[in-house]
PDB file of C-alpha atoms in Angstrom:
ATOM      1  CA  MET A   6      27.831  12.604  24.844  1.00 76.00           C
ATOM      2  CA  ASN A   7      28.854  16.727  23.972  1.00 76.00           C
ATOM      3  CA  SER A   8      25.287  17.255  24.102  1.00 80.00           C
ATOM      4  CA  LEU A   9      24.808  15.660  27.095  1.00 84.00           C
ATOM      5  CA  LEU A  10      27.194  18.010  29.101  1.00 82.00           C
ATOM      6  CA  LYS A  11      25.689  20.936  27.221  1.00 79.00           C
ATOM      7  CA  VAL A  12      22.239  20.014  28.891  1.00 84.00           C
ATOM      8  CA  LEU A  13      23.323  19.176  32.235  1.00 85.00           C
ATOM      9  CA  GLY A  14      25.769  22.393  32.276  1.00 83.00           C
ATOM     10  CA  SER A  15      22.552  24.504  31.219  1.00 84.00           C
ATOM     11  CA  LEU A  16      20.335  22.997  34.192  1.00 86.00           C
ATOM     12  CA  LEU A  17      22.992  23.738  36.561  1.00 86.00           C
ATOM     13  CA  LEU A  18      23.641  27.263  35.230  1.00 84.00           C
ATOM     14  CA  VAL A  19      19.882  28.123  35.527  1.00 87.00           C
ATOM     15  CA  PRO A  20      19.424  28.016  39.260  1.00 86.00           C
ATOM     16  CA  GLY A  21      22.847  29.254  39.855  1.00 85.00           C
ATOM     17  CA  GLY A  22      22.393  32.692  37.551  1.00 85.00           C
ATOM     18  CA  LEU A  23      18.893  32.925  39.983  1.00 88.00           C
ATOM     19  CA  PHE A  24      20.920  32.700  43.468  1.00 86.00           C
ATOM     20  CA  VAL A  25      23.185  35.262  41.980  1.00 86.00           C
ATOM     21  CA  LEU A  26      20.466  37.749  40.574  1.00 87.00           C
ATOM     22  CA  CYS A  27      18.911  37.672  44.456  1.00 87.00           C
ATOM     23  CA  ILE A  28      21.984  38.480  45.966  1.00 87.00           C
ATOM     24  CA  PRO A  29      21.372  42.450  45.727  1.00 86.00           C
ATOM     25  CA  PHE A  30      18.395  42.200  46.773  1.00 84.00           C
ATOM     26  CA  ALA A  31      19.450  40.679  49.980  1.00 83.00           C
ATOM     27  CA  ALA A  32      22.203  42.735  50.507  1.00 84.00           C
ATOM     28  CA  ILE A  33      19.695  45.960  49.989  1.00 84.00           C
ATOM     29  CA  ASP A  34      17.918  44.495  53.334  1.00 80.00           C
ATOM     30  CA  GLY A  35      21.241  44.248  55.109  1.00 79.00           C
ATOM     31  CA  ASN A  36      20.687  40.680  55.337  1.00 79.00           C
ATOM     32  CA  GLY A  37      24.275  39.279  55.258  1.00 80.00           C
ATOM     33  CA  GLY A  38      23.714  36.067  56.303  1.00 84.00           C
ATOM     34  CA  ALA A  39      21.133  35.186  53.181  1.00 84.00           C
ATOM     35  CA  VAL A  40      23.620  37.539  50.930  1.00 85.00           C
ATOM     36  CA  MET A  41      26.323  34.818  52.110  1.00 88.00           C
ATOM     37  CA  GLY A  42      24.012  31.720  51.622  1.00 87.00           C
ATOM     38  CA  LEU A  43      23.044  33.328  47.936  1.00 88.00           C
ATOM     39  CA  VAL A  44      26.652  33.281  47.305  1.00 88.00           C
ATOM     40  CA  ILE A  45      27.612  29.738  47.983  1.00 89.00           C
ATOM     41  CA  LEU A  46      24.359  28.174  46.547  1.00 89.00           C
ATOM     42  CA  GLY A  47      25.396  30.316  43.062  1.00 86.00           C
ATOM     43  CA  GLY A  48      28.940  29.122  43.073  1.00 87.00           C
ATOM     44  CA  LEU A  49      27.428  25.077  43.801  1.00 89.00           C
ATOM     45  CA  PHE A  50      25.516  25.467  40.781  1.00 89.00           C
ATOM     46  CA  GLY A  51      26.995  27.793  39.087  1.00 86.00           C
ATOM     47  CA  VAL A  52      30.753  26.587  38.781  1.00 89.00           C
ATOM     48  CA  PRO A  53      30.292  23.126  37.741  1.00 88.00           C
ATOM     49  CA  GLY A  54      27.585  24.110  35.421  1.00 87.00           C
ATOM     50  CA  GLY A  55      29.897  26.499  34.033  1.00 87.00           C
ATOM     51  CA  LEU A  56      32.873  23.765  33.750  1.00 90.00           C
ATOM     52  CA  LEU A  57      29.814  21.166  32.020  1.00 89.00           C
ATOM     53  CA  LEU A  58      28.611  23.409  29.195  1.00 87.00           C
ATOM     54  CA  ARG A  59      32.337  24.710  28.485  1.00 87.00           C
ATOM     55  CA  ASN A  60      33.477  21.089  28.167  1.00 88.00           C
ATOM     56  CA  GLY A  61      30.264  20.090  25.752  1.00 87.00           C
ATOM     57  CA  LEU A  62      30.693  23.059  23.665  1.00 88.00           C
ATOM     58  CA  LEU A  63      34.736  22.391  23.184  1.00 88.00           C
ATOM     59  CA  GLY A  64      33.953  18.416  22.255  1.00 86.00           C
ATOM     60  CA  GLN A  65      31.029  19.670  19.904  1.00 86.00           C
ATOM     61  CA  ARG A  66      33.509  21.850  18.488  1.00 88.00           C
ATOM     62  CA  ARG A  67      36.051  19.720  18.087  1.00 86.00           C
ATOM     63  CA  THR A  68      34.065  16.857  16.568  1.00 86.00           C
ATOM     64  CA  ALA A  69      33.141  19.722  13.828  1.00 87.00           C
ATOM     65  CA  THR A  70      36.884  20.402  13.168  1.00 89.00           C
ATOM     66  CA  GLU A  71      37.388  16.263  12.775  1.00 87.00           C
ATOM     67  CA  GLU A  72      34.613  15.785  10.487  1.00 88.00           C
ATOM     68  CA  GLN A  73      35.811  18.479   8.552  1.00 90.00           C
ATOM     69  CA  MET A  74      39.010  17.202   8.009  1.00 90.00           C
ATOM     70  CA  VAL A  75      37.652  13.789   7.562  1.00 88.00           C
ATOM     71  CA  GLY A  76      35.505  15.244   4.640  1.00 87.00           C
ATOM     72  CA  PHE A  77      38.565  16.991   2.968  1.00 91.00           C
ATOM     73  CA  VAL A  78      40.483  14.090   3.286  1.00 89.00           C
ATOM     74  CA  ARG A  79      38.223  11.838   1.771  1.00 87.00           C
ATOM     75  CA  SER A  80      37.315  14.110  -1.422  1.00 88.00           C
ATOM     76  CA  HIS A  81      41.097  14.748  -1.907  1.00 89.00           C
ATOM     77  CA  ASP A  82      43.741  11.732  -3.266  1.00 88.00           C
ATOM     78  CA  ALA A  83      46.372  14.413  -2.619  1.00 90.00           C
ATOM     79  CA  PHE A  84      46.580  17.508  -0.832  1.00 92.00           C
ATOM     80  CA  SER A  85      48.861  19.923   1.124  1.00 93.00           C
ATOM     81  CA  ILE A  86      49.193  20.865   4.581  1.00 93.00           C
ATOM     82  CA  THR A  87      48.233  24.799   3.377  1.00 93.00           C
ATOM     83  CA  GLU A  88      45.057  23.434   1.839  1.00 93.00           C
ATOM     84  CA  LEU A  89      43.922  21.375   4.885  1.00 93.00           C
ATOM     85  CA  GLY A  90      44.443  24.203   7.250  1.00 92.00           C
ATOM     86  CA  ALA A  91      42.120  26.785   5.117  1.00 92.00           C
ATOM     87  CA  HIS A  92      39.618  24.148   4.972  1.00 92.00           C
ATOM     88  CA  ILE A  93      39.290  23.330   8.853  1.00 91.00           C
ATOM     89  CA  GLY A  94      40.297  27.272   9.822  1.00 90.00           C
ATOM     90  CA  LYS A  95      43.178  26.403  11.177  1.00 91.00           C
ATOM     91  CA  PRO A  96      47.261  27.256  10.920  1.00 93.00           C
ATOM     92  CA  PRO A  97      49.393  24.795   9.080  1.00 92.00           C
ATOM     93  CA  ALA A  98      51.245  23.932  12.104  1.00 92.00           C
ATOM     94  CA  GLU A  99      47.916  22.976  13.978  1.00 92.00           C
ATOM     95  CA  ALA A 100      46.473  21.279  10.930  1.00 92.00           C
ATOM     96  CA  GLN A 101      49.820  19.290  10.532  1.00 91.00           C
ATOM     97  CA  ALA A 102      49.623  18.083  14.167  1.00 90.00           C
ATOM     98  CA  MET A 103      46.230  16.983  14.386  1.00 90.00           C
ATOM     99  CA  LEU A 104      46.916  15.292  10.864  1.00 90.00           C
ATOM    100  CA  ASN A 105      50.113  13.328  12.099  1.00 87.00           C
ATOM    101  CA  ARG A 106      47.790  12.686  15.528  1.00 87.00           C
ATOM    102  CA  ASP A 107      45.080  11.145  13.699  1.00 85.00           C
ATOM    103  CA  ILE A 108      47.298   9.109  11.099  1.00 84.00           C
ATOM    104  CA  ALA A 109      49.645   7.686  14.143  1.00 80.00           C
ATOM    105  CA  LYS A 110      46.224   6.929  16.326  1.00 82.00           C
ATOM    106  CA  TYR A 111      43.637   5.455  13.582  1.00 80.00           C
ATOM    107  CA  GLN A 112      46.732   4.003  11.377  1.00 79.00           C
ATOM    108  CA  LEU A 113      45.092   6.116   8.313  1.00 83.00           C
ATOM    109  CA  PRO A 114      46.583   5.322   4.700  1.00 83.00           C
ATOM    110  CA  LEU A 115      48.064   8.621   4.615  1.00 88.00           C
ATOM    111  CA  VAL A 116      51.913   9.100   3.388  1.00 88.00           C
ATOM    112  CA  MET A 117      53.800  12.084   2.773  1.00 89.00           C
ATOM    113  CA  HIS A 118      55.769  12.782  -0.417  1.00 90.00           C
ATOM    114  CA  ARG A 119      58.643  14.811   0.658  1.00 87.00           C
ATOM    115  CA  PRO A 120      59.592  16.440  -2.904  1.00 87.00           C
ATOM    116  CA  SER A 121      56.083  17.645  -3.964  1.00 88.00           C
ATOM    117  CA  GLY A 122      55.144  18.461  -0.047  1.00 89.00           C
ATOM    118  CA  ARG A 123      51.770  16.940  -0.641  1.00 91.00           C
ATOM    119  CA  TYR A 124      50.165  13.645   1.660  1.00 91.00           C
ATOM    120  CA  LEU A 125      48.821  11.133  -0.652  1.00 90.00           C
ATOM    121  CA  ARG A 126      46.343   8.498  -0.542  1.00 88.00           C
ATOM    122  CA  LEU A 127      47.650   4.825  -0.475  1.00 84.00           C
ATOM    123  CA  ASP A 128      44.535   3.582  -1.720  1.00 79.00           C
ATOM    124  CA  ARG A 129      44.146   6.284  -4.432  1.00 81.00           C
ATOM    125  CA  LEU A 130      48.063   5.183  -5.734  1.00 81.00           C
ATOM    126  CA  SER A 131      48.255   4.992  -9.663  1.00 77.00           C
ATOM    127  CA  ARG A 132      51.642   3.599  -9.419  1.00 78.00           C
ATOM    128  CA  GLY A 133      53.421   1.810  -6.366  1.00 77.00           C
ATOM    129  CA  GLY A 134      55.893   3.218  -3.824  1.00 84.00           C
ATOM    130  CA  GLN A 135      57.764   2.210  -0.776  1.00 86.00           C
ATOM    131  CA  ILE A 136      57.393   3.467   2.592  1.00 86.00           C
ATOM    132  CA  ALA A 137      59.853   4.508   5.260  1.00 87.00           C
ATOM    133  CA  GLU A 138      58.713   5.094   8.762  1.00 85.00           C
ATOM    134  CA  ARG A 139      62.542   5.084  10.451  1.00 86.00           C
ATOM    135  CA  CYS A 140      66.102   6.022   9.976  1.00 89.00           C
ATOM    136  CA  GLN A 141      68.092   2.622  10.530  1.00 86.00           C
ATOM    137  CA  SER A 142      71.613   5.223  11.040  1.00 86.00           C
ATOM    138  CA  CYS A 143      69.801   7.427  13.712  1.00 89.00           C
ATOM    139  CA  GLY A 144      66.963   5.965  14.676  1.00 84.00           C
ATOM    140  CA  GLY A 145      65.116   9.464  13.639  1.00 84.00           C
ATOM    141  CA  SER A 146      61.174   8.875  13.538  1.00 83.00           C
ATOM    142  CA  LEU A 147      60.454  10.020   9.717  1.00 84.00           C
ATOM    143  CA  GLY A 148      56.437   9.766   9.848  1.00 80.00           C
ATOM    144  CA  SER A 149      55.193   7.733   7.052  1.00 82.00           C
ATOM    145  CA  GLN A 150      56.979   9.056   3.963  1.00 87.00           C
ATOM    146  CA  ILE A 151      56.983   7.675   0.412  1.00 88.00           C
ATOM    147  CA  VAL A 152      59.498   7.245  -2.076  1.00 88.00           C
ATOM    148  CA  PHE A 153      58.696   6.073  -5.833  1.00 88.00           C
ATOM    149  CA  GLU A 154      60.615   4.322  -7.996  1.00 83.00           C
ATOM    150  CA  GLY A 155      64.100   5.989  -8.926  1.00 81.00           C
ATOM    151  CA  GLU A 156      63.688   8.773  -5.825  1.00 86.00           C
ATOM    152  CA  GLN A 157      65.753   8.063  -2.886  1.00 85.00           C
ATOM    153  CA  LEU A 158      65.214   9.371   0.810  1.00 88.00           C
ATOM    154  CA  THR A 159      67.947  10.800   3.006  1.00 88.00           C
ATOM    155  CA  CYS A 160      67.592  11.254   6.728  1.00 89.00           C
ATOM    156  CA  PRO A 161      66.777  14.908   7.710  1.00 86.00           C
ATOM    157  CA  TYR A 162      68.695  14.551  10.713  1.00 88.00           C
ATOM    158  CA  CYS A 163      72.481  12.640   9.947  1.00 91.00           C
ATOM    159  CA  ASN A 164      71.773  12.907   5.961  1.00 87.00           C
ATOM    160  CA  ALA A 165      71.981   8.747   5.794  1.00 88.00           C
ATOM    161  CA  ARG A 166      69.780   7.312   3.072  1.00 88.00           C
ATOM    162  CA  VAL A 167      66.644   5.575   4.416  1.00 88.00           C
ATOM    163  CA  GLN A 168      65.513   2.505   3.603  1.00 85.00           C
ATOM    164  CA  THR A 169      62.145   1.724   2.491  1.00 85.00           C
ATOM    165  CA  HIS A 170      59.338  -1.241   2.778  1.00 82.00           C
ATOM    166  CA  ALA A 171      56.258  -2.047   0.984  1.00 80.00           C
ATOM    167  CA  PRO A 172      53.526  -0.802   2.614  1.00 77.00           C
ATOM    168  CA  VAL A 173      51.477  -2.310   5.315  1.00 68.00           C
ATOM    169  CA  GLN A 174      47.749  -3.115   3.761  1.00 58.00           C
ATOM    170  CA  ALA A 175      46.251  -4.761   6.703  1.00 43.00           C
ATOM    171  CA  ASN A 176      46.753  -1.490   9.226  1.00 47.00           C
ATOM    172  CA  TRP A 177      44.732   0.485   6.754  1.00 48.00           C
ATOM    173  CA  GLN A 178      41.327  -1.193   7.977  1.00 46.00           C
ATOM    174  CA  GLN A 179      41.905   0.044  11.332  1.00 45.00           C
ATOM    175  CA  ALA A 180      40.625   3.652  11.635  1.00 49.00           C
ATOM    176  CA  GLN A 181      37.856   4.341  14.189  1.00 54.00           C
ATOM    177  CA  GLY A 182      35.625   7.157  15.372  1.00 59.00           C
ATOM    178  CA  ALA A 183      34.623   9.711  12.436  1.00 62.00           C
ATOM    179  CA  TRP A 184      37.585   8.292   9.874  1.00 62.00           C
ATOM    180  CA  GLY A 185      35.984   4.697  10.287  1.00 60.00           C
ATOM    181  CA  GLN A 186      32.669   5.353   9.735  1.00 56.00           C
ATOM    182  CA  GLN A 187      33.361   4.829   5.890  1.00 57.00           C
ATOM    183  CA  ALA A 188      35.060   2.166   4.186  1.00 55.00           C
ATOM    184  CA  TRP A 189      39.074   3.049   2.672  1.00 53.00           C
ATOM    185  CA  GLY A 190      38.794   3.158  -1.142  1.00 52.00           C
ATOM    186  CA  GLN A 191      39.422  -0.149  -3.129  1.00 46.00           C
ATOM    187  CA  GLN A 192      40.937  -2.000  -0.032  1.00 44.00           C
ATOM    188  CA  GLN A 193      37.520  -2.484   2.048  1.00 42.00           C
ATOM    189  CA  PRO A 194      35.973  -5.465   1.593  1.00 41.00           C
ATOM    190  CA  GLN A 195      32.505  -4.960  -0.781  1.00 41.00           C
ATOM    191  CA  GLN A 196      29.556  -5.787   1.213  1.00 43.00           C
ATOM    192  CA  GLN A 197      27.295  -8.575   0.857  1.00 43.00           C
ATOM    193  CA  PRO A 198      23.839  -8.285   0.287  1.00 40.00           C
ATOM    194  CA  GLN A 199      21.465  -8.138   2.904  1.00 44.00           C
ATOM    195  CA  TYR A 200      19.316 -10.936   2.239  1.00 42.00           C
ATOM    196  CA  ALA A 201      22.578 -13.034   2.396  1.00 44.00           C
ATOM    197  CA  GLN A 202      24.064 -11.577   5.652  1.00 45.00           C
ATOM    198  CA  GLN A 203      21.095 -13.179   7.339  1.00 47.00           C
ATOM    199  CA  PRO A 204      22.475 -17.040   8.362  1.00 48.00           C
ATOM    200  CA  HIS A 205      18.765 -18.277   9.155  1.00 51.00           C
ATOM    201  CA  TYR A 206      17.741 -16.891   6.111  1.00 48.00           C
ATOM    202  CA  ALA A 207      17.719 -20.206   4.346  1.00 54.00           C
ATOM    203  CA  GLN A 208      16.683 -22.326   7.059  1.00 64.00           C
ATOM    204  CA  GLN A 209      13.253 -20.169   7.412  1.00 65.00           C
ATOM    205  CA  GLN A 210      12.716 -21.243   3.783  1.00 66.00           C
ATOM    206  CA  GLN A 211      13.417 -24.789   4.179  1.00 72.00           C
ATOM    207  CA  GLN A 212      11.006 -24.620   7.473  1.00 75.00           C
ATOM    208  CA  GLN A 213       8.538 -22.881   4.686  1.00 74.00           C
ATOM    209  CA  GLN A 214       8.986 -25.430   2.257  1.00 74.00           C
ATOM    210  CA  GLN A 215       8.059 -28.199   4.954  1.00 75.00           C
ATOM    211  CA  GLN A 216       5.253 -26.612   6.353  1.00 74.00           C
ATOM    212  CA  GLN A 217       3.771 -26.346   2.530  1.00 71.00           C
ATOM    213  CA  GLN A 218       4.636 -30.371   1.967  1.00 71.00           C
ATOM    214  CA  GLN A 219       2.810 -31.076   5.103  1.00 70.00           C
ATOM    215  CA  GLN A 220      -0.259 -28.963   4.345  1.00 67.00           C
ATOM    216  CA  GLN A 221      -0.784 -31.171   1.059  1.00 57.00           C
ATOM    217  CA  PRO A 222      -2.469 -34.444   1.213  1.00 53.00           C
ATOM    218  CA  HIS A 223      -0.701 -37.908   1.397  1.00 48.00           C
ATOM    219  CA  TYR A 224      -2.800 -40.347   0.205  1.00 48.00           C
ATOM    220  CA  ALA A 225       0.163 -42.726   0.447  1.00 44.00           C
ATOM    221  CA  GLN A 226      -0.080 -42.304   4.231  1.00 47.00           C
ATOM    222  CA  GLN A 227      -4.261 -43.088   4.113  1.00 47.00           C
ATOM    223  CA  PRO A 228      -4.923 -46.689   4.665  1.00 47.00           C
ATOM    224  CA  HIS A 229      -8.477 -46.078   4.446  1.00 46.00           C
ATOM    225  CA  TYR A 230      -8.742 -44.078   1.210  1.00 45.00           C
ATOM    226  CA  ALA A 231      -8.761 -47.201  -0.952  1.00 43.00           C
ATOM    227  CA  GLN A 232     -11.808 -48.238   1.105  1.00 47.00           C
ATOM    228  CA  GLN A 233     -13.616 -45.395   0.706  1.00 48.00           C
ATOM    229  CA  PRO A 234     -16.962 -45.745  -1.049  1.00 50.00           C
ATOM    230  CA  GLN A 235     -16.752 -44.716  -5.069  1.00 49.00           C
ATOM    231  CA  PRO A 236     -18.215 -41.776  -5.994  1.00 48.00           C
ATOM    232  CA  HIS A 237     -22.248 -41.790  -6.841  1.00 47.00           C
ATOM    233  CA  HIS A 238     -21.624 -41.366 -10.600  1.00 48.00           C
ATOM    234  CA  ALA A 239     -19.401 -44.613 -10.851  1.00 44.00           C
ATOM    235  CA  GLN A 240     -22.235 -46.336  -9.486  1.00 47.00           C
ATOM    236  CA  GLN A 241     -25.166 -45.325 -11.901  1.00 48.00           C
ATOM    237  CA  PRO A 242     -25.801 -47.995 -14.667  1.00 48.00           C
ATOM    238  CA  HIS A 243     -24.610 -48.002 -17.941  1.00 48.00           C
ATOM    239  CA  TYR A 244     -26.890 -46.508 -20.619  1.00 48.00           C
ATOM    240  CA  ALA A 245     -27.906 -48.747 -22.748  1.00 49.00           C
ATOM    241  CA  PRO A 246     -28.750 -47.369 -26.885  1.00 51.00           C
ATOM    242  CA  PRO A 247     -32.398 -47.619 -27.713  1.00 52.00           C
ATOM    243  CA  GLN A 248     -33.408 -50.428 -29.626  1.00 54.00           C
ATOM    244  CA  HIS A 249     -34.878 -49.736 -33.028  1.00 50.00           C
ATOM    245  CA  HIS A 250     -38.616 -51.669 -33.893  1.00 49.00           C
ATOM    246  CA  HIS A 251     -38.323 -53.479 -37.023  1.00 49.00           C
ATOM    247  CA  PRO A 252     -42.314 -54.356 -38.335  1.00 46.00           C
ATOM    248  CA  HIS A 253     -40.891 -56.973 -41.088  1.00 48.00           C
ATOM    249  CA  ALA A 254     -38.507 -58.764 -38.553  1.00 45.00           C
ATOM    250  CA  GLN A 255     -41.578 -60.418 -36.092  1.00 48.00           C
ATOM    251  CA  GLN A 256     -40.812 -62.644 -33.250  1.00 48.00           C
ATOM    252  CA  PRO A 257     -42.530 -66.065 -33.855  1.00 49.00           C
ATOM    253  CA  PRO A 258     -45.516 -66.312 -31.331  1.00 48.00           C
ATOM    254  CA  HIS A 259     -45.252 -68.668 -28.371  1.00 48.00           C
ATOM    255  CA  ALA A 260     -47.525 -71.671 -27.949  1.00 44.00           C
ATOM    256  CA  GLN A 261     -50.024 -70.506 -25.627  1.00 44.00           C
ATOM    257  CA  PRO A 262     -51.300 -73.337 -23.275  1.00 45.00           C
ATOM    258  CA  GLY A 263     -54.363 -74.968 -24.955  1.00 45.00           C
ATOM    259  CA  SER A 264     -53.712 -73.912 -28.461  1.00 42.00           C
ATOM    260  CA  PHE A 265     -50.742 -76.909 -29.094  1.00 40.00           C
ATOM    261  CA  GLY A 266     -51.357 -76.440 -33.304  1.00 42.00           C
ATOM    262  CA  GLY A 267     -51.100 -72.777 -33.098  1.00 42.00           C
ATOM    263  CA  GLY A 268     -47.502 -72.574 -33.946  1.00 43.00           C
ATOM    264  CA  HIS A 269     -47.835 -75.095 -37.015  1.00 42.00           C
ATOM    265  CA  ALA A 270     -50.898 -72.864 -38.913  1.00 39.00           C
ATOM    266  CA  GLY A 271     -48.769 -69.884 -38.376  1.00 40.00           C
ATOM    267  CA  HIS A 272     -45.637 -71.967 -39.686  1.00 40.00           C
ATOM    268  CA  ALA A 273     -48.154 -73.063 -42.455  1.00 37.00           C
ATOM    269  CA  GLY A 274     -49.305 -69.600 -43.229  1.00 39.00           C
ATOM    270  CA  HIS A 275     -45.527 -68.280 -43.880  1.00 40.00           C
ATOM    271  CA  ALA A 276     -44.970 -71.012 -46.238  1.00 36.00           C
ATOM    272  CA  GLY A 277     -47.993 -70.374 -48.396  1.00 39.00           C
ATOM    273  CA  HIS A 278     -46.756 -66.804 -48.796  1.00 40.00           C
ATOM    274  CA  ALA A 279     -43.613 -68.072 -49.876  1.00 38.00           C
ATOM    275  CA  GLY A 280     -44.660 -70.460 -52.485  1.00 40.00           C
ATOM    276  CA  HIS A 281     -47.011 -67.506 -53.835  1.00 42.00           C
ATOM    277  CA  GLY A 282     -44.158 -65.457 -54.434  1.00 41.00           C
ATOM    278  CA  GLN A 283     -42.322 -68.106 -56.424  1.00 40.00           C
ATOM    279  CA  GLY A 284     -44.926 -68.671 -58.601  1.00 42.00           C
ATOM    280  CA  GLY A 285     -45.824 -64.859 -59.606  1.00 41.00           C
ATOM    281  CA  TRP A 286     -41.804 -64.682 -60.139  1.00 41.00           C
ATOM    282  CA  GLY A 287     -42.092 -67.905 -62.375  1.00 39.00           C
ATOM    283  CA  GLN A 288     -45.057 -66.464 -64.574  1.00 40.00           C
ATOM    284  CA  GLN A 289     -43.160 -63.139 -65.472  1.00 34.00           C
TER     285      GLN A 289
END
């Protein structure tokens, strides 16, 4: 926003400045009407442009000061107003007013410890404490002051003892603007991984698994699969081992038509050979 104001202010100042530069030349020529018109045009463009540019510069400076204060507070567990004013270039009174305004506006976890005169961060305390914000006797505002065990807090207005209470942690997370750009200490919940923040991640993964299952063949859903012809190698005849030829194991000759006694002659020849073998064995 500050940059936009600066740009608009500069655009209006340029023609306004040109009109103002033309006023002396019109006055030399003695043209009073032209001089009056240039003055009016210069005011119409120059005054709004100057205001816009000024507001943009002031806003940019204010933002830079706030960022410096935020960086200083976040990097220190405890600090004094004098240290804060020296860091941002402001007097202690002005630095105190700015810090108190932001504490009340953004509910910052900052409290004042009166005995030490330092501001402490509630999310960085090494020991517990009680908070006091208002006096119960006179109703005077005390800001946000902390009291540790063994200490007592008295009201600076009526000198009465002030009752304290435990810090309200729910208000620590309401910071906005430059104060809310980063989580405050350990009281903020930790961020989950990026893939866990995507609610549709599990649905996408489930859809991908379903698509992969649909792309795979379903044999049980194809009724014609069993009727398909078997592969070619299943239809080939089985290989029969070769039969070895034995010359002594001759098959008996079959009887041919017209030679009825051929079979008996062959049998007689074989019988003669067998008898000859028996006679030779008996001679030895």
